[in-house]
PDB file of C-alpha atoms in Angstrom:
ATOM      1  CA  SER A   1       0.000   0.000   0.000  1.00  0.00           C
ATOM      2  CA  TRP A   2       1.035   3.591  -0.649  1.00  0.00           C
ATOM      3  CA  THR A   3       1.238   6.263   2.010  1.00  0.00           C
ATOM      4  CA  ILE A   4       0.765   9.832   0.889  1.00  0.00           C
ATOM      5  CA  SER A   5       1.873  12.483   3.305  1.00  0.00           C
ATOM      6  CA  SER A   6       1.517  16.179   2.751  1.00  0.00           C
ATOM      7  CA  SER A   7       3.198  19.006   4.554  1.00  0.00           C
ATOM      8  CA  PRO A   8       1.293  20.686   7.377  1.00  0.00           C
ATOM      9  CA  LEU A   9      -0.946  23.497   6.144  1.00  0.00           C
ATOM     10  CA  ILE A  10      -1.097  26.568   8.375  1.00  0.00           C
ATOM     11  CA  TYR A  11      -3.510  29.451   7.784  1.00  0.00           C
ATOM     12  CA  VAL A  12      -2.991  33.170   8.485  1.00  0.00           C
ATOM     13  CA  ASN A  13      -5.722  35.813   8.443  1.00  0.00           C
ATOM     14  CA  GLU A  14      -5.073  39.275   9.844  1.00  0.00           C
ATOM     15  CA  ASP A  15      -8.770  39.577  10.745  1.00  0.00           C
ATOM     16  CA  ALA A  16      -8.743  36.412  12.884  1.00  0.00           C
ATOM     17  CA  THR A  17     -10.158  36.624  16.397  1.00  0.00           C
ATOM     18  CA  GLY A  18     -10.462  34.209  19.277  1.00  0.00           C
ATOM     19  CA  SER A  19      -8.329  31.107  19.642  1.00  0.00           C
ATOM     20  CA  GLN A  20      -5.626  30.675  17.032  1.00  0.00           C
ATOM     21  CA  ASP A  21      -4.121  27.308  16.162  1.00  0.00           C
ATOM     22  CA  GLY A  22      -3.355  27.795  12.465  1.00  0.00           C
ATOM     23  CA  SER A  23      -6.328  25.774  11.244  1.00  0.00           C
ATOM     24  CA  PHE A  24      -8.730  27.131   8.621  1.00  0.00           C
ATOM     25  CA  GLU A  25     -11.319  27.713  11.349  1.00  0.00           C
ATOM     26  CA  HIS A  26      -8.836  29.348  13.760  1.00  0.00           C
ATOM     27  CA  PRO A  27      -6.019  30.903  11.673  1.00  0.00           C
ATOM     28  CA  TYR A  28      -3.098  32.749  13.150  1.00  0.00           C
ATOM     29  CA  GLN A  29      -3.461  36.519  13.028  1.00  0.00           C
ATOM     30  CA  THR A  30       0.174  37.166  12.105  1.00  0.00           C
ATOM     31  CA  LEU A  31       2.719  35.678   9.778  1.00  0.00           C
ATOM     32  CA  SER A  32       5.182  35.732  12.687  1.00  0.00           C
ATOM     33  CA  ALA A  33       2.968  33.403  14.740  1.00  0.00           C
ATOM     34  CA  ALA A  34       2.560  31.040  11.793  1.00  0.00           C
ATOM     35  CA  LEU A  35       6.304  30.971  11.123  1.00  0.00           C
ATOM     36  CA  SER A  36       7.022  30.257  14.786  1.00  0.00           C
ATOM     37  CA  ALA A  37       4.606  27.326  14.786  1.00  0.00           C
ATOM     38  CA  ALA A  38       5.482  25.939  11.353  1.00  0.00           C
ATOM     39  CA  PRO A  39       7.763  22.946  11.104  1.00  0.00           C
ATOM     40  CA  SER A  40      10.222  22.782   8.244  1.00  0.00           C
ATOM     41  CA  GLY A  41       8.402  21.804   5.054  1.00  0.00           C
ATOM     42  CA  ALA A  42       5.065  23.364   6.049  1.00  0.00           C
ATOM     43  CA  THR A  43       2.875  25.408   3.727  1.00  0.00           C
ATOM     44  CA  ILE A  44       1.594  28.704   5.098  1.00  0.00           C
ATOM     45  CA  ALA A  45      -1.581  29.978   3.420  1.00  0.00           C
ATOM     46  CA  VAL A  46      -1.799  33.746   3.933  1.00  0.00           C
ATOM     47  CA  HIS A  47      -5.201  35.396   3.459  1.00  0.00           C
ATOM     48  CA  ALA A  48      -5.268  38.358   1.077  1.00  0.00           C
ATOM     49  CA  ASP A  49      -4.288  41.512   2.970  1.00  0.00           C
ATOM     50  CA  THR A  50      -1.263  43.674   3.721  1.00  0.00           C
ATOM     51  CA  TYR A  51       0.946  42.389   6.525  1.00  0.00           C
ATOM     52  CA  SER A  52       3.370  44.941   7.951  1.00  0.00           C
ATOM     53  CA  GLU A  53       5.802  42.520   9.514  1.00  0.00           C
ATOM     54  CA  ALA A  54       9.522  42.436   8.879  1.00  0.00           C
ATOM     55  CA  GLN A  55      10.485  38.797   8.420  1.00  0.00           C
ATOM     56  CA  THR A  56      13.646  36.783   8.156  1.00  0.00           C
ATOM     57  CA  ILE A  57      12.600  33.307   7.163  1.00  0.00           C
ATOM     58  CA  THR A  58      15.081  30.695   8.312  1.00  0.00           C
ATOM     59  CA  LYS A  59      12.944  27.598   7.747  1.00  0.00           C
ATOM     60  CA  ASN A  60      12.132  25.662   4.618  1.00  0.00           C
ATOM     61  CA  VAL A  61       8.475  26.721   4.281  1.00  0.00           C
ATOM     62  CA  ARG A  62       6.230  27.516   1.354  1.00  0.00           C
ATOM     63  CA  ILE A  63       4.137  30.686   1.570  1.00  0.00           C
ATOM     64  CA  GLU A  64       1.085  30.985  -0.653  1.00  0.00           C
ATOM     65  CA  THR A  65      -1.635  33.586  -0.912  1.00  0.00           C
ATOM     66  CA  TRP A  66      -5.167  32.541  -0.105  1.00  0.00           C
ATOM     67  CA  ALA A  67      -8.134  34.407  -1.579  1.00  0.00           C
ATOM     68  CA  GLY A  68      -6.557  37.260  -3.516  1.00  0.00           C
ATOM     69  CA  THR A  69      -3.379  39.295  -3.397  1.00  0.00           C
ATOM     70  CA  THR A  70      -1.135  39.436  -0.346  1.00  0.00           C
ATOM     71  CA  LEU A  71       1.545  42.018   0.386  1.00  0.00           C
ATOM     72  CA  ILE A  72       4.144  41.413   3.093  1.00  0.00           C
ATOM     73  CA  ASP A  73       5.770  44.757   3.739  1.00  0.00           C
TER      74      ASP A  73
END
């Protein structure tokens, strides 16, 4: 039998409120929080918005926009 494993998928939405665990239902509010929680190889789905966060990414992660255009400034 074949085993298919995919990288963890972590969501970010600047408008998130309440508990934040990186799931679609409870995304992190900041890219910084998502990067801190993400293991190497994770995919971070960032909701369309402008994120004013200086970042130095030192992990092997994939960052994709989710629902439009995203600017990380």
